[in-house]
Structure formats: C-alpha cells, structure tokens
Amino acid sequence: RQLYLGTLRFFLVGDMPNWIRTVCAWLAEEKLPYQVDVQRGLIVVDWHEALVTIEREDYSGEALLLLYAPITFATRIVPELMRMLLCNTLHTHIGALRIDEQNTIWLRHALHEQALTQEVFLSTVMNLALQTSNLSHQVVSLFGGLYPKEHFQGLPRREQDYGI
C-alpha cells in the first residue's frame, strides 16, 4: 500500500495518522523537502543543510511533536567545545543541546500538539534547521567531526533516507 515518487514514499491516506497528514500538508505548502516513514512515525525535513526529524510522542496523556536535528557526528568532545556550546545557548532561542554516547551533538525541541499552528510549526522547523546548520559549521571547523549529510552518505539507503 505504498507509492514511490522520486525519493519520497507516500502511503495511502487511510494509513497515515492525522498529525503526519497535517504536517506534510504544511511542509508541502511551504515547498520544504521532506520524507515520510509512516511505519516508524517519522518525517524528516531536509532544509538549509540540516536534517530535522519530527515524531510524535505521548507523555502523561499529552501529545508532543519532538523535533531533533543532528549538528555533527563523531566530534571530539573537549572542554573548549563544551564552553563554546554553553556560550551558544545564550543565543539559542529554541531547542536544547544533547551529546550522545557516539559523540553526536543534537539540537532538540518539543511542541505541544494541541496548541500547534502552522505558523508556529514552520517557524520552529526553519529556526531549528538554521541553528543546526550554523552550529555544524562552527563545530566542524573548530573541533572536527562530520556534517549530518556527510555522515549519512555512506549508510545503507533505508537509514540514509530517514536521518537515523
């Protein structure tokens, strides 16, 4: 029950959760490139050198859209980098930084689904993508690591498509 068009995978409307249908309509209206994996409940927006993944989670009965974008992969974690990231948080209007066990630096943000509007969603995605792109350039030039798109170039197609 899938339809392929270029690199985008579409599912019949009956298979698609409402939140994915709504978000895809907003992204399409804004002409932002994206990919959908309904089975995994993910949308990945590929914009401004950034890959922003969107998924829906329920926390204590509240529905949240989680947006997260990798800044760099395999970065040397040193005190100077931590200082730079801490100073950058003073100028970060949205998102929270996270470093995982593989030395991947992420920028994450959550939106309450019930209060979500098209304007809030799109501005959040675009701001997260811009911040991620700017931080990627700073971190890679000063501390090394891989840009997200560099990292995903060598992965098997399924992982590359969805930014995970």
Short mmCIF file of N, CA, C and O in Angstrom, two decimals, residues 24-121:
data_model
loop_
_atom_site.label_atom_id
_atom_site.label_comp_id
_atom_site.label_asym_id
_atom_site.label_seq_id
_atom_site.Cartn_x
_atom_site.Cartn_y
_atom_site.Cartn_z
N CYS A 24 2.62 17.17 6.80
CA CYS A 24 3.03 17.06 5.39
C CYS A 24 2.36 18.13 4.53
O CYS A 24 3.00 18.69 3.64
N ALA A 25 1.11 18.42 4.81
CA ALA A 25 0.41 19.48 4.05
C ALA A 25 1.08 20.82 4.29
O ALA A 25 1.28 21.60 3.36
N TRP A 26 1.45 21.10 5.54
CA TRP A 26 2.12 22.37 5.85
C TRP A 26 3.47 22.44 5.16
O TRP A 26 3.83 23.48 4.60
N LEU A 27 4.24 21.36 5.20
CA LEU A 27 5.57 21.34 4.57
C LEU A 27 5.45 21.48 3.06
O LEU A 27 6.23 22.21 2.44
N ALA A 28 4.48 20.80 2.46
CA ALA A 28 4.29 20.88 1.01
C ALA A 28 3.87 22.29 0.60
O ALA A 28 4.35 22.81 -0.42
N GLU A 29 3.01 22.90 1.37
CA GLU A 29 2.56 24.26 1.06
C GLU A 29 3.74 25.23 1.08
O GLU A 29 3.81 26.16 0.28
N GLU A 30 4.67 25.00 1.98
CA GLU A 30 5.85 25.86 2.12
C GLU A 30 6.98 25.42 1.17
O GLU A 30 8.02 26.05 1.12
N LYS A 31 6.75 24.31 0.44
CA LYS A 31 7.72 23.75 -0.50
C LYS A 31 9.03 23.33 0.18
O LYS A 31 10.11 23.46 -0.40
N LEU A 32 8.92 22.84 1.40
CA LEU A 32 10.08 22.32 2.10
C LEU A 32 10.24 20.84 1.76
O LEU A 32 9.27 20.09 1.83
N PRO A 33 11.45 20.40 1.37
CA PRO A 33 11.65 18.99 1.03
C PRO A 33 11.58 18.11 2.28
O PRO A 33 12.16 18.44 3.31
N TYR A 34 10.85 17.01 2.17
CA TYR A 34 10.70 16.11 3.32
C TYR A 34 10.50 14.68 2.85
O TYR A 34 10.20 14.43 1.69
N GLN A 35 10.71 13.76 3.78
CA GLN A 35 10.45 12.34 3.55
C GLN A 35 9.62 11.83 4.71
O GLN A 35 9.74 12.32 5.83
N VAL A 36 8.80 10.83 4.42
CA VAL A 36 7.89 10.30 5.43
C VAL A 36 8.12 8.80 5.58
O VAL A 36 8.27 8.09 4.59
N ASP A 37 8.14 8.33 6.81
CA ASP A 37 8.10 6.91 7.12
C ASP A 37 6.96 6.72 8.10
O ASP A 37 7.12 6.91 9.30
N VAL A 38 5.79 6.38 7.58
CA VAL A 38 4.60 6.24 8.42
C VAL A 38 4.76 5.08 9.39
O VAL A 38 4.35 5.17 10.54
N GLN A 39 5.37 4.00 8.94
CA GLN A 39 5.53 2.83 9.80
C GLN A 39 6.32 3.16 11.06
O GLN A 39 6.03 2.64 12.13
N ARG A 40 7.32 3.99 10.94
CA ARG A 40 8.12 4.39 12.10
C ARG A 40 7.62 5.69 12.72
O ARG A 40 8.14 6.13 13.73
N GLY A 41 6.64 6.32 12.09
CA GLY A 41 6.08 7.56 12.62
C GLY A 41 7.04 8.72 12.56
O GLY A 41 7.14 9.51 13.49
N LEU A 42 7.75 8.87 11.43
CA LEU A 42 8.77 9.91 11.28
C LEU A 42 8.54 10.75 10.03
O LEU A 42 8.10 10.24 9.01
N ILE A 43 8.91 12.00 10.15
CA ILE A 43 9.04 12.88 9.00
C ILE A 43 10.42 13.50 9.11
O ILE A 43 10.82 13.94 10.19
N VAL A 44 11.17 13.53 8.02
CA VAL A 44 12.49 14.16 8.01
C VAL A 44 12.47 15.31 7.01
O VAL A 44 12.17 15.10 5.84
N VAL A 45 12.76 16.51 7.50
CA VAL A 45 12.82 17.70 6.66
C VAL A 45 14.29 17.95 6.32
O VAL A 45 15.13 18.01 7.21
N ASP A 46 14.58 18.09 5.05
CA ASP A 46 15.94 18.33 4.56
C ASP A 46 15.99 19.77 4.08
O ASP A 46 15.60 20.09 2.96
N TRP A 47 16.43 20.66 4.96
CA TRP A 47 16.39 22.08 4.63
C TRP A 47 17.60 22.81 5.19
O TRP A 47 17.99 22.59 6.34
N HIS A 48 18.17 23.67 4.38
CA HIS A 48 19.28 24.54 4.78
C HIS A 48 20.42 23.74 5.39
O HIS A 48 20.88 24.03 6.50
N GLU A 49 20.86 22.70 4.70
CA GLU A 49 21.96 21.83 5.11
C GLU A 49 21.67 21.07 6.39
O GLU A 49 22.57 20.50 6.99
N ALA A 50 20.44 21.05 6.86
CA ALA A 50 20.09 20.36 8.10
C ALA A 50 19.06 19.28 7.83
O ALA A 50 18.30 19.35 6.86
N LEU A 51 19.05 18.29 8.69
CA LEU A 51 18.06 17.22 8.65
C LEU A 51 17.28 17.28 9.96
O LEU A 51 17.83 16.97 11.02
N VAL A 52 16.03 17.71 9.90
CA VAL A 52 15.20 17.83 11.10
C VAL A 52 14.20 16.67 11.09
O VAL A 52 13.39 16.56 10.18
N THR A 53 14.28 15.83 12.11
CA THR A 53 13.37 14.70 12.24
C THR A 53 12.23 15.09 13.17
O THR A 53 12.45 15.72 14.20
N ILE A 54 11.02 14.69 12.79
CA ILE A 54 9.83 15.01 13.58
C ILE A 54 9.12 13.70 13.91
O ILE A 54 8.92 12.87 13.01
N GLU A 55 8.78 13.52 15.16
CA GLU A 55 7.99 12.36 15.56
C GLU A 55 7.04 12.77 16.67
O GLU A 55 7.23 13.81 17.31
N ARG A 56 6.02 11.98 16.88
CA ARG A 56 5.00 12.28 17.89
C ARG A 56 5.16 11.32 19.06
O ARG A 56 5.32 10.12 18.86
N GLU A 57 5.13 11.85 20.27
CA GLU A 57 5.22 11.04 21.49
C GLU A 57 4.13 11.47 22.44
O GLU A 57 3.75 12.64 22.49
N ASP A 58 3.64 10.52 23.21
CA ASP A 58 2.68 10.83 24.27
C ASP A 58 3.39 10.79 25.61
O ASP A 58 4.08 9.82 25.92
N TYR A 59 3.26 11.85 26.39
CA TYR A 59 3.81 11.93 27.73
C TYR A 59 2.69 12.28 28.69
O TYR A 59 2.10 13.35 28.58
N SER A 60 2.38 11.36 29.58
CA SER A 60 1.33 11.58 30.58
C SER A 60 0.03 12.07 29.95
O SER A 60 -0.59 13.01 30.44
N GLY A 61 -0.34 11.48 28.85
CA GLY A 61 -1.59 11.85 28.19
C GLY A 61 -1.51 13.09 27.32
O GLY A 61 -2.50 13.50 26.73
N GLU A 62 -0.36 13.71 27.24
CA GLU A 62 -0.17 14.90 26.41
C GLU A 62 0.60 14.51 25.15
O GLU A 62 1.61 13.82 25.23
N ALA A 63 0.13 14.95 24.00
CA ALA A 63 0.80 14.66 22.73
C ALA A 63 1.80 15.76 22.40
O ALA A 63 1.45 16.94 22.40
N LEU A 64 3.03 15.36 22.16
CA LEU A 64 4.09 16.30 21.79
C LEU A 64 4.68 15.91 20.45
O LEU A 64 4.82 14.73 20.14
N LEU A 65 5.01 16.91 19.64
CA LEU A 65 5.82 16.68 18.46
C LEU A 65 7.26 16.96 18.86
O LEU A 65 7.57 18.06 19.33
N LEU A 66 8.12 15.96 18.70
CA LEU A 66 9.53 16.11 19.02
C LEU A 66 10.29 16.39 17.73
O LEU A 66 10.15 15.65 16.75
N LEU A 67 11.07 17.44 17.74
CA LEU A 67 11.89 17.80 16.59
C LEU A 67 13.34 17.69 17.03
O LEU A 67 13.71 18.25 18.07
N TYR A 68 14.13 16.97 16.27
CA TYR A 68 15.54 16.87 16.61
C TYR A 68 16.38 16.84 15.34
O TYR A 68 15.97 16.32 14.32
N ALA A 69 17.54 17.46 15.45
CA ALA A 69 18.43 17.59 14.30
C ALA A 69 19.87 17.35 14.75
O ALA A 69 20.32 17.96 15.72
N PRO A 70 20.58 16.47 14.04
CA PRO A 70 21.99 16.29 14.38
C PRO A 70 22.80 17.51 13.93
O PRO A 70 22.59 18.03 12.84
N ILE A 71 23.68 17.94 14.81
CA ILE A 71 24.57 19.06 14.47
C ILE A 71 25.85 18.50 13.84
O ILE A 71 26.25 18.93 12.76
N THR A 72 26.48 17.54 14.52
CA THR A 72 27.67 16.87 13.99
C THR A 72 27.72 15.45 14.52
O THR A 72 27.11 15.12 15.53
N PHE A 73 28.48 14.62 13.82
CA PHE A 73 28.73 13.24 14.22
C PHE A 73 30.22 13.07 14.47
O PHE A 73 31.04 13.72 13.82
N ALA A 74 30.57 12.19 15.40
CA ALA A 74 31.96 11.81 15.68
C ALA A 74 32.84 13.03 15.98
O ALA A 74 33.96 13.13 15.49
N THR A 75 32.34 13.92 16.78
CA THR A 75 33.07 15.14 17.13
C THR A 75 33.94 14.89 18.36
O THR A 75 33.53 14.19 19.28
N ARG A 76 35.13 15.47 18.36
CA ARG A 76 35.98 15.38 19.55
C ARG A 76 35.35 16.22 20.66
O ARG A 76 35.18 17.43 20.50
N ILE A 77 35.01 15.60 21.76
CA ILE A 77 34.39 16.31 22.87
C ILE A 77 35.51 16.76 23.81
O ILE A 77 36.15 15.95 24.48
N VAL A 78 35.77 18.04 23.80
CA VAL A 78 36.83 18.63 24.63
C VAL A 78 36.24 19.80 25.40
O VAL A 78 35.18 20.33 25.04
N PRO A 79 36.91 20.24 26.47
CA PRO A 79 36.37 21.34 27.28
C PRO A 79 36.08 22.61 26.47
O PRO A 79 35.08 23.29 26.72
N GLU A 80 36.91 22.91 25.47
CA GLU A 80 36.69 24.11 24.66
C GLU A 80 35.38 24.02 23.88
O GLU A 80 34.66 25.01 23.72
N LEU A 81 35.07 22.82 23.37
CA LEU A 81 33.81 22.62 22.66
C LEU A 81 32.64 22.82 23.62
O LEU A 81 31.66 23.49 23.29
N MET A 82 32.73 22.24 24.79
CA MET A 82 31.65 22.38 25.77
C MET A 82 31.43 23.85 26.13
O MET A 82 30.29 24.30 26.25
N ARG A 83 32.52 24.59 26.27
CA ARG A 83 32.43 26.03 26.57
C ARG A 83 31.74 26.77 25.43
O ARG A 83 30.86 27.61 25.65
N MET A 84 32.14 26.44 24.19
CA MET A 84 31.53 27.10 23.04
C MET A 84 30.03 26.80 22.97
O MET A 84 29.21 27.69 22.74
N LEU A 85 29.65 25.53 23.18
CA LEU A 85 28.23 25.17 23.15
C LEU A 85 27.46 25.86 24.27
O LEU A 85 26.33 26.33 24.05
N LEU A 86 28.05 25.95 25.44
CA LEU A 86 27.40 26.63 26.56
C LEU A 86 27.19 28.11 26.24
O LEU A 86 26.11 28.65 26.47
N CYS A 87 28.20 28.75 25.66
CA CYS A 87 28.05 30.17 25.28
C CYS A 87 26.99 30.34 24.19
O CYS A 87 26.25 31.32 24.19
N ASN A 88 26.90 29.37 23.28
CA ASN A 88 25.90 29.43 22.22
C ASN A 88 24.49 29.33 22.75
O ASN A 88 23.55 29.85 22.15
N THR A 89 24.30 28.65 23.87
CA THR A 89 22.95 28.51 24.41
C THR A 89 22.39 29.86 24.85
O THR A 89 21.17 30.02 24.91
N LEU A 90 23.25 30.81 25.11
CA LEU A 90 22.78 32.15 25.45
C LEU A 90 22.05 32.81 24.27
O LEU A 90 21.19 33.66 24.46
N HIS A 91 22.41 32.39 23.05
CA HIS A 91 21.83 32.98 21.84
C HIS A 91 20.84 32.03 21.16
O HIS A 91 20.33 32.34 20.09
N THR A 92 20.61 30.88 21.75
CA THR A 92 19.70 29.89 21.18
C THR A 92 18.29 30.18 21.66
O THR A 92 18.02 30.19 22.85
N HIS A 93 17.39 30.45 20.71
CA HIS A 93 16.02 30.80 21.07
C HIS A 93 15.13 29.58 21.22
O HIS A 93 14.14 29.62 21.93
N ILE A 94 15.47 28.51 20.53
CA ILE A 94 14.70 27.28 20.65
C ILE A 94 15.67 26.12 20.73
O ILE A 94 16.82 26.21 20.31
N GLY A 95 15.19 25.01 21.26
CA GLY A 95 15.99 23.79 21.25
C GLY A 95 16.88 23.64 22.47
O GLY A 95 17.17 24.60 23.17
N ALA A 96 17.25 22.40 22.69
CA ALA A 96 18.17 22.05 23.77
C ALA A 96 19.27 21.18 23.17
O ALA A 96 19.00 20.32 22.33
N LEU A 97 20.48 21.41 23.59
CA LEU A 97 21.60 20.63 23.08
C LEU A 97 21.72 19.31 23.83
O LEU A 97 21.42 19.24 25.03
N ARG A 98 22.17 18.29 23.11
CA ARG A 98 22.40 16.98 23.71
C ARG A 98 23.58 16.35 23.01
O ARG A 98 23.74 16.49 21.79
N ILE A 99 24.42 15.66 23.77
CA ILE A 99 25.53 14.89 23.19
C ILE A 99 25.32 13.44 23.60
O ILE A 99 25.16 13.14 24.77
N ASP A 100 25.30 12.54 22.60
CA ASP A 100 25.07 11.13 22.92
C ASP A 100 26.38 10.36 23.05
O ASP A 100 27.47 10.94 22.96
N GLU A 101 26.26 9.06 23.26
CA GLU A 101 27.42 8.19 23.51
C GLU A 101 28.36 8.08 22.31
O GLU A 101 29.52 7.72 22.46
N GLN A 102 27.86 8.34 21.12
CA GLN A 102 28.69 8.27 19.91
C GLN A 102 29.29 9.62 19.55
O GLN A 102 29.78 9.81 18.44
N ASN A 103 29.24 10.56 20.46
CA ASN A 103 29.75 11.92 20.25
C ASN A 103 29.01 12.64 19.12
O ASN A 103 29.59 13.42 18.38
N THR A 104 27.72 12.36 19.01
CA THR A 104 26.86 13.10 18.10
C THR A 104 26.22 14.22 18.90
O THR A 104 25.72 14.00 20.00
N ILE A 105 26.27 15.41 18.35
CA ILE A 105 25.67 16.57 19.01
C ILE A 105 24.33 16.84 18.34
O ILE A 105 24.24 16.91 17.11
N TRP A 106 23.28 16.97 19.14
CA TRP A 106 21.91 17.15 18.66
C TRP A 106 21.34 18.45 19.18
O TRP A 106 21.69 18.91 20.26
N LEU A 107 20.42 19.00 18.41
CA LEU A 107 19.58 20.11 18.88
C LEU A 107 18.16 19.58 18.84
O LEU A 107 17.70 19.08 17.81
N ARG A 108 17.46 19.66 19.99
CA ARG A 108 16.12 19.08 20.10
C ARG A 108 15.14 20.12 20.61
O ARG A 108 15.51 21.02 21.36
N HIS A 109 13.89 19.94 20.21
CA HIS A 109 12.83 20.86 20.65
C HIS A 109 11.51 20.09 20.66
O HIS A 109 11.34 19.15 19.89
N ALA A 110 10.59 20.47 21.52
CA ALA A 110 9.28 19.83 21.60
C ALA A 110 8.18 20.88 21.45
O ALA A 110 8.31 22.01 21.94
N LEU A 111 7.12 20.49 20.74
CA LEU A 111 5.95 21.35 20.57
C LEU A 111 4.72 20.60 21.06
O LEU A 111 4.55 19.41 20.75
N HIS A 112 3.86 21.28 21.80
CA HIS A 112 2.62 20.67 22.27
C HIS A 112 1.65 20.58 21.10
O HIS A 112 1.31 21.59 20.49
N GLU A 113 1.21 19.37 20.79
CA GLU A 113 0.39 19.17 19.59
C GLU A 113 -0.95 19.91 19.67
O GLU A 113 -1.42 20.45 18.68
N GLN A 114 -1.55 19.97 20.83
CA GLN A 114 -2.86 20.59 20.96
C GLN A 114 -2.84 22.08 20.64
O GLN A 114 -3.80 22.62 20.10
N ALA A 115 -1.74 22.75 20.93
CA ALA A 115 -1.64 24.19 20.69
C ALA A 115 -0.89 24.53 19.40
O ALA A 115 -0.56 25.68 19.14
N LEU A 116 -0.65 23.52 18.57
CA LEU A 116 0.18 23.69 17.38
C LEU A 116 -0.57 24.40 16.26
O LEU A 116 -1.71 24.06 15.95
N THR A 117 0.09 25.39 15.67
CA THR A 117 -0.43 26.05 14.47
C THR A 117 0.60 25.89 13.36
O THR A 117 1.77 25.60 13.61
N GLN A 118 0.17 26.12 12.15
CA GLN A 118 1.07 26.03 11.00
C GLN A 118 2.23 27.01 11.14
O GLN A 118 3.38 26.67 10.90
N GLU A 119 1.93 28.22 11.53
CA GLU A 119 2.96 29.25 11.66
C GLU A 119 4.01 28.87 12.71
O GLU A 119 5.21 28.99 12.46
N VAL A 120 3.56 28.41 13.86
CA VAL A 120 4.49 28.02 14.93
C VAL A 120 5.33 26.83 14.48
O VAL A 120 6.55 26.82 14.66
N PHE A 121 4.70 25.84 13.88
CA PHE A 121 5.42 24.65 13.44
C PHE A 121 6.50 25.00 12.41
O PHE A 121 7.65 24.62 12.55
#
